[in-house]
Amino acid sequence: MADTAARLYLITPVLEDSSFAPRLAEACGAGSVAAVLLRLAPADERSLINLVKALAPAAQEHGAAVLVSSDGKADLANVAARGGADGVHVPGDPALVRELRERLKSERAVGVGAIRTKDDAMTLGEAGADYLLFGEPRPDGSLPSLESVVERASWWAEIFETPCVAYAPSLDAVEPLAATNAEFVALGDAVWTHAEGPAAAVKAAAEILERQEATR
């Protein structure tokens, strides 16, 4: 069981260039952001490395770890290492997770999403994942029900040591997900499309998490 408040994990839109850096800096500058997942559009390896070099400092300078993902064929481990990211994030493939764990050793994190079943989650945890992400949008943009994500995160957080991240499609979902004892609550569009800007969204989410901790 987690004995501290869940921390924030931000997921960017799919990025093709470095123009997102100011918004990323604004969000992370609001404080309380533990990690950021840079979702990179498919490109050649050199372009992805340069993009990570341009974007990562906007988060890292505010104390957030930066992970990278991409649906392309580029070598993510190489992109992360040469681009200066803190880790990689991949879909739930145990063989891939084991390979990345072997290559990255303990120097960089390996995060996993797109997890379908509880059995898959356990297999991925055993394969060496540093965290599991539950409830993020599917490739077609649809979302699992909030109830199912709460159930899955609660189950995982109660039994397993490997941290989990629970995806909140809205700020309203932050409180019930934090109550699962998940170590991290992830936010995507809820931050980037917030009417008052990313910093306001991050501050609002952080306040919810602080209130949640105070009631434990």
PDB file of C-alpha atoms in Angstrom:
ATOM      1  CA  MET A   1       0.000   0.000   0.000  1.00  0.00           C
ATOM      2  CA  ALA A   2       1.224   3.472  -0.826  1.00  0.00           C
ATOM      3  CA  ASP A   3       1.567   5.658   2.263  1.00  0.00           C
ATOM      4  CA  THR A   4       2.083   8.937   0.431  1.00  0.00           C
ATOM      5  CA  ALA A   5      -0.080  10.860  -1.990  1.00  0.00           C
ATOM      6  CA  ALA A   6      -0.180   9.751  -5.602  1.00  0.00           C
ATOM      7  CA  ARG A   7       2.036  11.846  -7.853  1.00  0.00           C
ATOM      8  CA  LEU A   8       1.201  13.318 -11.233  1.00  0.00           C
ATOM      9  CA  TYR A   9       2.266  11.735 -14.518  1.00  0.00           C
ATOM     10  CA  LEU A  10       1.549  13.760 -17.657  1.00  0.00           C
ATOM     11  CA  ILE A  11       1.007  12.279 -21.117  1.00  0.00           C
ATOM     12  CA  THR A  12       1.532  14.580 -24.104  1.00  0.00           C
ATOM     13  CA  PRO A  13      -0.377  14.537 -27.376  1.00  0.00           C
ATOM     14  CA  VAL A  14       1.516  12.923 -30.259  1.00  0.00           C
ATOM     15  CA  LEU A  15       4.348  15.347 -31.028  1.00  0.00           C
ATOM     16  CA  GLU A  16       5.992  15.953 -34.388  1.00  0.00           C
ATOM     17  CA  ASP A  17       8.204  18.907 -33.473  1.00  0.00           C
ATOM     18  CA  SER A  18       9.505  20.897 -30.510  1.00  0.00           C
ATOM     19  CA  SER A  19       6.805  23.599 -30.577  1.00  0.00           C
ATOM     20  CA  PHE A  20       5.141  21.915 -27.566  1.00  0.00           C
ATOM     21  CA  ALA A  21       8.087  22.717 -25.278  1.00  0.00           C
ATOM     22  CA  PRO A  22       6.651  25.960 -23.811  1.00  0.00           C
ATOM     23  CA  ARG A  23       3.379  24.258 -22.844  1.00  0.00           C
ATOM     24  CA  LEU A  24       5.317  21.378 -21.319  1.00  0.00           C
ATOM     25  CA  ALA A  25       7.439  23.809 -19.314  1.00  0.00           C
ATOM     26  CA  GLU A  26       4.324  25.653 -18.152  1.00  0.00           C
ATOM     27  CA  ALA A  27       2.721  22.436 -16.914  1.00  0.00           C
ATOM     28  CA  CYS A  28       5.825  21.127 -15.160  1.00  0.00           C
ATOM     29  CA  GLY A  29       6.645  24.548 -13.759  1.00  0.00           C
ATOM     30  CA  ALA A  30       3.422  24.417 -11.758  1.00  0.00           C
ATOM     31  CA  GLY A  31       5.096  21.823  -9.560  1.00  0.00           C
ATOM     32  CA  SER A  32       4.093  18.331  -8.431  1.00  0.00           C
ATOM     33  CA  VAL A  33       4.739  16.622 -11.781  1.00  0.00           C
ATOM     34  CA  ALA A  34       6.760  13.451 -11.222  1.00  0.00           C
ATOM     35  CA  ALA A  35       7.008  12.239 -14.790  1.00  0.00           C
ATOM     36  CA  VAL A  36       6.094  13.081 -18.368  1.00  0.00           C
ATOM     37  CA  LEU A  37       5.520  10.679 -21.245  1.00  0.00           C
ATOM     38  CA  LEU A  38       6.528  12.220 -24.575  1.00  0.00           C
ATOM     39  CA  ARG A  39       4.476  10.532 -27.267  1.00  0.00           C
ATOM     40  CA  LEU A  40       6.553  10.969 -30.416  1.00  0.00           C
ATOM     41  CA  ALA A  41       5.187  10.706 -33.946  1.00  0.00           C
ATOM     42  CA  PRO A  42       6.953   8.046 -36.046  1.00  0.00           C
ATOM     43  CA  ALA A  43      10.184   9.396 -37.555  1.00  0.00           C
ATOM     44  CA  ASP A  44      13.752   8.298 -38.213  1.00  0.00           C
ATOM     45  CA  GLU A  45      15.956   7.735 -35.200  1.00  0.00           C
ATOM     46  CA  ARG A  46      18.072  10.866 -35.634  1.00  0.00           C
ATOM     47  CA  SER A  47      14.966  13.065 -35.816  1.00  0.00           C
ATOM     48  CA  LEU A  48      13.524  11.450 -32.679  1.00  0.00           C
ATOM     49  CA  ILE A  49      16.774  11.884 -30.756  1.00  0.00           C
ATOM     50  CA  ASN A  50      16.882  15.576 -31.693  1.00  0.00           C
ATOM     51  CA  LEU A  51      13.223  15.982 -30.727  1.00  0.00           C
ATOM     52  CA  VAL A  52      13.821  14.441 -27.300  1.00  0.00           C
ATOM     53  CA  LYS A  53      16.843  16.716 -26.803  1.00  0.00           C
ATOM     54  CA  ALA A  54      14.644  19.721 -27.600  1.00  0.00           C
ATOM     55  CA  LEU A  55      11.676  18.699 -25.438  1.00  0.00           C
ATOM     56  CA  ALA A  56      13.042  16.816 -22.424  1.00  0.00           C
ATOM     57  CA  PRO A  57      14.663  19.788 -20.642  1.00  0.00           C
ATOM     58  CA  ALA A  58      11.282  21.561 -20.478  1.00  0.00           C
ATOM     59  CA  ALA A  59      10.205  18.867 -18.009  1.00  0.00           C
ATOM     60  CA  GLN A  60      13.506  17.765 -16.488  1.00  0.00           C
ATOM     61  CA  GLU A  61      14.466  21.306 -15.433  1.00  0.00           C
ATOM     62  CA  HIS A  62      11.381  21.240 -13.199  1.00  0.00           C
ATOM     63  CA  GLY A  63      12.269  17.877 -11.640  1.00  0.00           C
ATOM     64  CA  ALA A  64      10.086  15.611 -13.784  1.00  0.00           C
ATOM     65  CA  ALA A  65      11.412  12.396 -15.278  1.00  0.00           C
ATOM     66  CA  VAL A  66      10.912  12.074 -19.043  1.00  0.00           C
ATOM     67  CA  LEU A  67       9.872   8.863 -20.779  1.00  0.00           C
ATOM     68  CA  VAL A  68       9.467   8.400 -24.515  1.00  0.00           C
ATOM     69  CA  SER A  69       7.166   6.319 -26.689  1.00  0.00           C
ATOM     70  CA  SER A  70       6.647   6.065 -30.430  1.00  0.00           C
ATOM     71  CA  ASP A  71       4.628   3.821 -32.719  1.00  0.00           C
ATOM     72  CA  GLY A  72       7.376   3.882 -35.316  1.00  0.00           C
ATOM     73  CA  LYS A  73      10.157   1.371 -35.903  1.00  0.00           C
ATOM     74  CA  ALA A  74      12.939   3.400 -34.295  1.00  0.00           C
ATOM     75  CA  ASP A  75      15.013   1.878 -31.490  1.00  0.00           C
ATOM     76  CA  LEU A  76      13.423   3.506 -28.440  1.00  0.00           C
ATOM     77  CA  ALA A  77      16.207   2.467 -26.092  1.00  0.00           C
ATOM     78  CA  ASN A  78      18.699   4.257 -28.309  1.00  0.00           C
ATOM     79  CA  VAL A  79      16.430   7.298 -28.683  1.00  0.00           C
ATOM     80  CA  ALA A  80      16.072   7.573 -24.909  1.00  0.00           C
ATOM     81  CA  ALA A  81      19.761   7.097 -24.178  1.00  0.00           C
ATOM     82  CA  ARG A  82      21.066   9.453 -26.839  1.00  0.00           C
ATOM     83  CA  GLY A  83      18.265  11.985 -26.431  1.00  0.00           C
ATOM     84  CA  GLY A  84      18.745  12.240 -22.673  1.00  0.00           C
ATOM     85  CA  ALA A  85      15.380  10.810 -21.613  1.00  0.00           C
ATOM     86  CA  ASP A  86      14.938   8.939 -18.340  1.00  0.00           C
ATOM     87  CA  GLY A  87      13.183   5.923 -19.786  1.00  0.00           C
ATOM     88  CA  VAL A  88      10.929   4.342 -22.389  1.00  0.00           C
ATOM     89  CA  HIS A  89       7.243   3.423 -22.465  1.00  0.00           C
ATOM     90  CA  VAL A  90       6.025   0.512 -24.586  1.00  0.00           C
ATOM     91  CA  PRO A  91       2.850  -1.521 -25.165  1.00  0.00           C
ATOM     92  CA  GLY A  92       2.392  -4.674 -23.126  1.00  0.00           C
ATOM     93  CA  ASP A  93       4.758  -7.150 -24.803  1.00  0.00           C
ATOM     94  CA  PRO A  94       6.692  -9.220 -22.219  1.00  0.00           C
ATOM     95  CA  ALA A  95       9.462 -10.163 -24.672  1.00  0.00           C
ATOM     96  CA  LEU A  96      10.036  -6.505 -25.547  1.00  0.00           C
ATOM     97  CA  VAL A  97      10.008  -5.504 -21.890  1.00  0.00           C
ATOM     98  CA  ARG A  98      12.596  -8.174 -21.060  1.00  0.00           C
ATOM     99  CA  GLU A  99      14.801  -7.057 -23.964  1.00  0.00           C
ATOM    100  CA  LEU A 100      14.619  -3.387 -22.930  1.00  0.00           C
ATOM    101  CA  ARG A 101      15.255  -4.259 -19.296  1.00  0.00           C
ATOM    102  CA  GLU A 102      18.389  -6.152 -20.326  1.00  0.00           C
ATOM    103  CA  ARG A 103      19.635  -3.334 -22.545  1.00  0.00           C
ATOM    104  CA  LEU A 104      18.819  -0.410 -20.282  1.00  0.00           C
ATOM    105  CA  LYS A 105      19.855  -2.179 -17.050  1.00  0.00           C
ATOM    106  CA  SER A 106      18.879   0.024 -14.125  1.00  0.00           C
ATOM    107  CA  GLU A 107      19.986   3.216 -15.846  1.00  0.00           C
ATOM    108  CA  ARG A 108      16.602   4.024 -17.397  1.00  0.00           C
ATOM    109  CA  ALA A 109      13.019   3.117 -16.609  1.00  0.00           C
ATOM    110  CA  VAL A 110      10.842   0.777 -18.652  1.00  0.00           C
ATOM    111  CA  GLY A 111       7.142   1.579 -18.414  1.00  0.00           C
ATOM    112  CA  VAL A 112       4.329  -0.462 -19.909  1.00  0.00           C
ATOM    113  CA  GLY A 113       0.807   0.335 -21.085  1.00  0.00           C
ATOM    114  CA  ALA A 114      -1.891  -1.203 -23.304  1.00  0.00           C
ATOM    115  CA  ILE A 115      -2.408  -3.961 -20.727  1.00  0.00           C
ATOM    116  CA  ARG A 116      -5.453  -6.083 -21.451  1.00  0.00           C
ATOM    117  CA  THR A 117      -5.855  -8.537 -18.591  1.00  0.00           C
ATOM    118  CA  LYS A 118      -4.744  -9.130 -15.017  1.00  0.00           C
ATOM    119  CA  ASP A 119      -2.673 -12.092 -16.194  1.00  0.00           C
ATOM    120  CA  ASP A 120      -0.927  -9.823 -18.696  1.00  0.00           C
ATOM    121  CA  ALA A 121      -0.244  -7.302 -15.938  1.00  0.00           C
ATOM    122  CA  MET A 122       1.381  -9.931 -13.722  1.00  0.00           C
ATOM    123  CA  THR A 123       3.510 -11.252 -16.601  1.00  0.00           C
ATOM    124  CA  LEU A 124       4.692  -7.735 -17.440  1.00  0.00           C
ATOM    125  CA  GLY A 125       5.547  -7.013 -13.824  1.00  0.00           C
ATOM    126  CA  GLU A 126       7.625 -10.198 -13.717  1.00  0.00           C
ATOM    127  CA  ALA A 127       9.318  -9.228 -17.015  1.00  0.00           C
ATOM    128  CA  GLY A 128      10.914  -6.233 -15.297  1.00  0.00           C
ATOM    129  CA  ALA A 129       8.588  -3.274 -15.910  1.00  0.00           C
ATOM    130  CA  ASP A 130       9.229  -0.306 -13.613  1.00  0.00           C
ATOM    131  CA  TYR A 131       5.564   0.685 -13.666  1.00  0.00           C
ATOM    132  CA  LEU A 132       2.302  -0.353 -15.298  1.00  0.00           C
ATOM    133  CA  LEU A 133      -0.148   2.140 -16.802  1.00  0.00           C
ATOM    134  CA  PHE A 134      -3.845   1.299 -16.559  1.00  0.00           C
ATOM    135  CA  GLY A 135      -6.748   2.989 -18.320  1.00  0.00           C
ATOM    136  CA  GLU A 136      -5.097   5.139 -20.986  1.00  0.00           C
ATOM    137  CA  PRO A 137      -6.996   5.847 -24.232  1.00  0.00           C
ATOM    138  CA  ARG A 138      -7.022   2.993 -26.735  1.00  0.00           C
ATOM    139  CA  PRO A 139      -5.574   3.539 -30.233  1.00  0.00           C
ATOM    140  CA  ASP A 140      -9.049   4.488 -31.500  1.00  0.00           C
ATOM    141  CA  GLY A 141      -9.384   7.103 -28.748  1.00  0.00           C
ATOM    142  CA  SER A 142     -11.979   5.210 -26.712  1.00  0.00           C
ATOM    143  CA  LEU A 143     -11.563   4.751 -22.967  1.00  0.00           C
ATOM    144  CA  PRO A 144     -12.241   1.887 -20.577  1.00  0.00           C
ATOM    145  CA  SER A 145     -14.826   2.722 -17.929  1.00  0.00           C
ATOM    146  CA  LEU A 146     -13.555   4.625 -14.898  1.00  0.00           C
ATOM    147  CA  GLU A 147     -14.971   1.865 -12.679  1.00  0.00           C
ATOM    148  CA  SER A 148     -12.847  -0.762 -14.429  1.00  0.00           C
ATOM    149  CA  VAL A 149      -9.703   1.348 -14.081  1.00  0.00           C
ATOM    150  CA  VAL A 150     -10.387   1.957 -10.380  1.00  0.00           C
ATOM    151  CA  GLU A 151     -10.852  -1.785  -9.897  1.00  0.00           C
ATOM    152  CA  ARG A 152      -7.684  -2.707 -11.769  1.00  0.00           C
ATOM    153  CA  ALA A 153      -5.496  -0.086 -10.058  1.00  0.00           C
ATOM    154  CA  SER A 154      -6.868  -0.997  -6.607  1.00  0.00           C
ATOM    155  CA  TRP A 155      -6.161  -4.681  -7.228  1.00  0.00           C
ATOM    156  CA  TRP A 156      -2.626  -4.018  -8.411  1.00  0.00           C
ATOM    157  CA  ALA A 157      -1.703  -1.483  -5.719  1.00  0.00           C
ATOM    158  CA  GLU A 158      -2.890  -3.769  -2.939  1.00  0.00           C
ATOM    159  CA  ILE A 159      -0.968  -6.854  -4.023  1.00  0.00           C
ATOM    160  CA  PHE A 160       2.119  -5.882  -6.016  1.00  0.00           C
ATOM    161  CA  GLU A 161       5.289  -3.911  -5.322  1.00  0.00           C
ATOM    162  CA  THR A 162       5.737  -2.574  -8.868  1.00  0.00           C
ATOM    163  CA  PRO A 163       4.228   0.941  -9.021  1.00  0.00           C
ATOM    164  CA  CYS A 164       1.167   1.600 -11.139  1.00  0.00           C
ATOM    165  CA  VAL A 165      -0.161   4.634 -12.944  1.00  0.00           C
ATOM    166  CA  ALA A 166      -3.923   5.164 -13.269  1.00  0.00           C
ATOM    167  CA  TYR A 167      -5.099   7.311 -16.178  1.00  0.00           C
ATOM    168  CA  ALA A 168      -7.611  10.062 -15.419  1.00  0.00           C
ATOM    169  CA  PRO A 169      -9.586  11.245 -18.472  1.00  0.00           C
ATOM    170  CA  SER A 170     -10.709  14.328 -16.521  1.00  0.00           C
ATOM    171  CA  LEU A 171      -9.848  16.229 -13.351  1.00  0.00           C
ATOM    172  CA  ASP A 172     -13.007  14.777 -11.800  1.00  0.00           C
ATOM    173  CA  ALA A 173     -11.473  11.315 -12.111  1.00  0.00           C
ATOM    174  CA  VAL A 174      -8.325  12.200 -10.155  1.00  0.00           C
ATOM    175  CA  GLU A 175      -9.876  11.722  -6.709  1.00  0.00           C
ATOM    176  CA  PRO A 176     -11.334   8.213  -7.190  1.00  0.00           C
ATOM    177  CA  LEU A 177      -8.147   7.052  -8.902  1.00  0.00           C
ATOM    178  CA  ALA A 178      -5.920   8.454  -6.162  1.00  0.00           C
ATOM    179  CA  ALA A 179      -8.055   6.580  -3.638  1.00  0.00           C
ATOM    180  CA  THR A 180      -6.902   3.278  -5.205  1.00  0.00           C
ATOM    181  CA  ASN A 181      -3.422   3.799  -3.700  1.00  0.00           C
ATOM    182  CA  ALA A 182      -1.904   3.901  -7.177  1.00  0.00           C
ATOM    183  CA  GLU A 183       1.494   5.591  -6.939  1.00  0.00           C
ATOM    184  CA  PHE A 184       0.764   7.881  -9.888  1.00  0.00           C
ATOM    185  CA  VAL A 185      -2.282   9.440 -11.540  1.00  0.00           C
ATOM    186  CA  ALA A 186      -1.853  10.226 -15.235  1.00  0.00           C
ATOM    187  CA  LEU A 187      -3.436  13.153 -17.043  1.00  0.00           C
ATOM    188  CA  GLY A 188      -3.426  13.900 -20.757  1.00  0.00           C
ATOM    189  CA  ASP A 189      -5.980  16.068 -22.540  1.00  0.00           C
ATOM    190  CA  ALA A 190      -7.410  17.194 -19.198  1.00  0.00           C
ATOM    191  CA  VAL A 191      -4.203  19.240 -18.775  1.00  0.00           C
ATOM    192  CA  TRP A 192      -3.502  20.330 -22.340  1.00  0.00           C
ATOM    193  CA  THR A 193      -7.058  21.437 -23.182  1.00  0.00           C
ATOM    194  CA  HIS A 194      -7.820  23.078 -19.828  1.00  0.00           C
ATOM    195  CA  ALA A 195      -9.541  26.436 -20.336  1.00  0.00           C
ATOM    196  CA  GLU A 196      -7.114  28.225 -18.008  1.00  0.00           C
ATOM    197  CA  GLY A 197      -3.988  26.526 -19.341  1.00  0.00           C
ATOM    198  CA  PRO A 198      -1.792  23.574 -18.373  1.00  0.00           C
ATOM    199  CA  ALA A 199      -0.423  25.128 -15.167  1.00  0.00           C
ATOM    200  CA  ALA A 200      -3.925  25.700 -13.788  1.00  0.00           C
ATOM    201  CA  ALA A 201      -4.847  22.093 -14.522  1.00  0.00           C
ATOM    202  CA  VAL A 202      -1.720  20.750 -12.810  1.00  0.00           C
ATOM    203  CA  LYS A 203      -2.324  22.922  -9.743  1.00  0.00           C
ATOM    204  CA  ALA A 204      -5.947  21.772  -9.544  1.00  0.00           C
ATOM    205  CA  ALA A 205      -4.910  18.114  -9.796  1.00  0.00           C
ATOM    206  CA  ALA A 206      -2.173  18.567  -7.181  1.00  0.00           C
ATOM    207  CA  GLU A 207      -4.689  20.107  -4.773  1.00  0.00           C
ATOM    208  CA  ILE A 208      -6.986  17.108  -5.223  1.00  0.00           C
ATOM    209  CA  LEU A 209      -4.123  14.729  -4.460  1.00  0.00           C
ATOM    210  CA  GLU A 210      -3.122  16.709  -1.374  1.00  0.00           C
ATOM    211  CA  ARG A 211      -6.686  16.594  -0.066  1.00  0.00           C
ATOM    212  CA  GLN A 212      -6.778  12.868  -0.750  1.00  0.00           C
ATOM    213  CA  GLU A 213      -3.612  12.334   1.291  1.00  0.00           C
ATOM    214  CA  ALA A 214      -4.971  14.412   4.155  1.00  0.00           C
ATOM    215  CA  THR A 215      -8.011  12.142   4.497  1.00  0.00           C
ATOM    216  CA  ARG A 216      -5.985   8.928   4.822  1.00  0.00           C
TER     217      ARG A 216
END
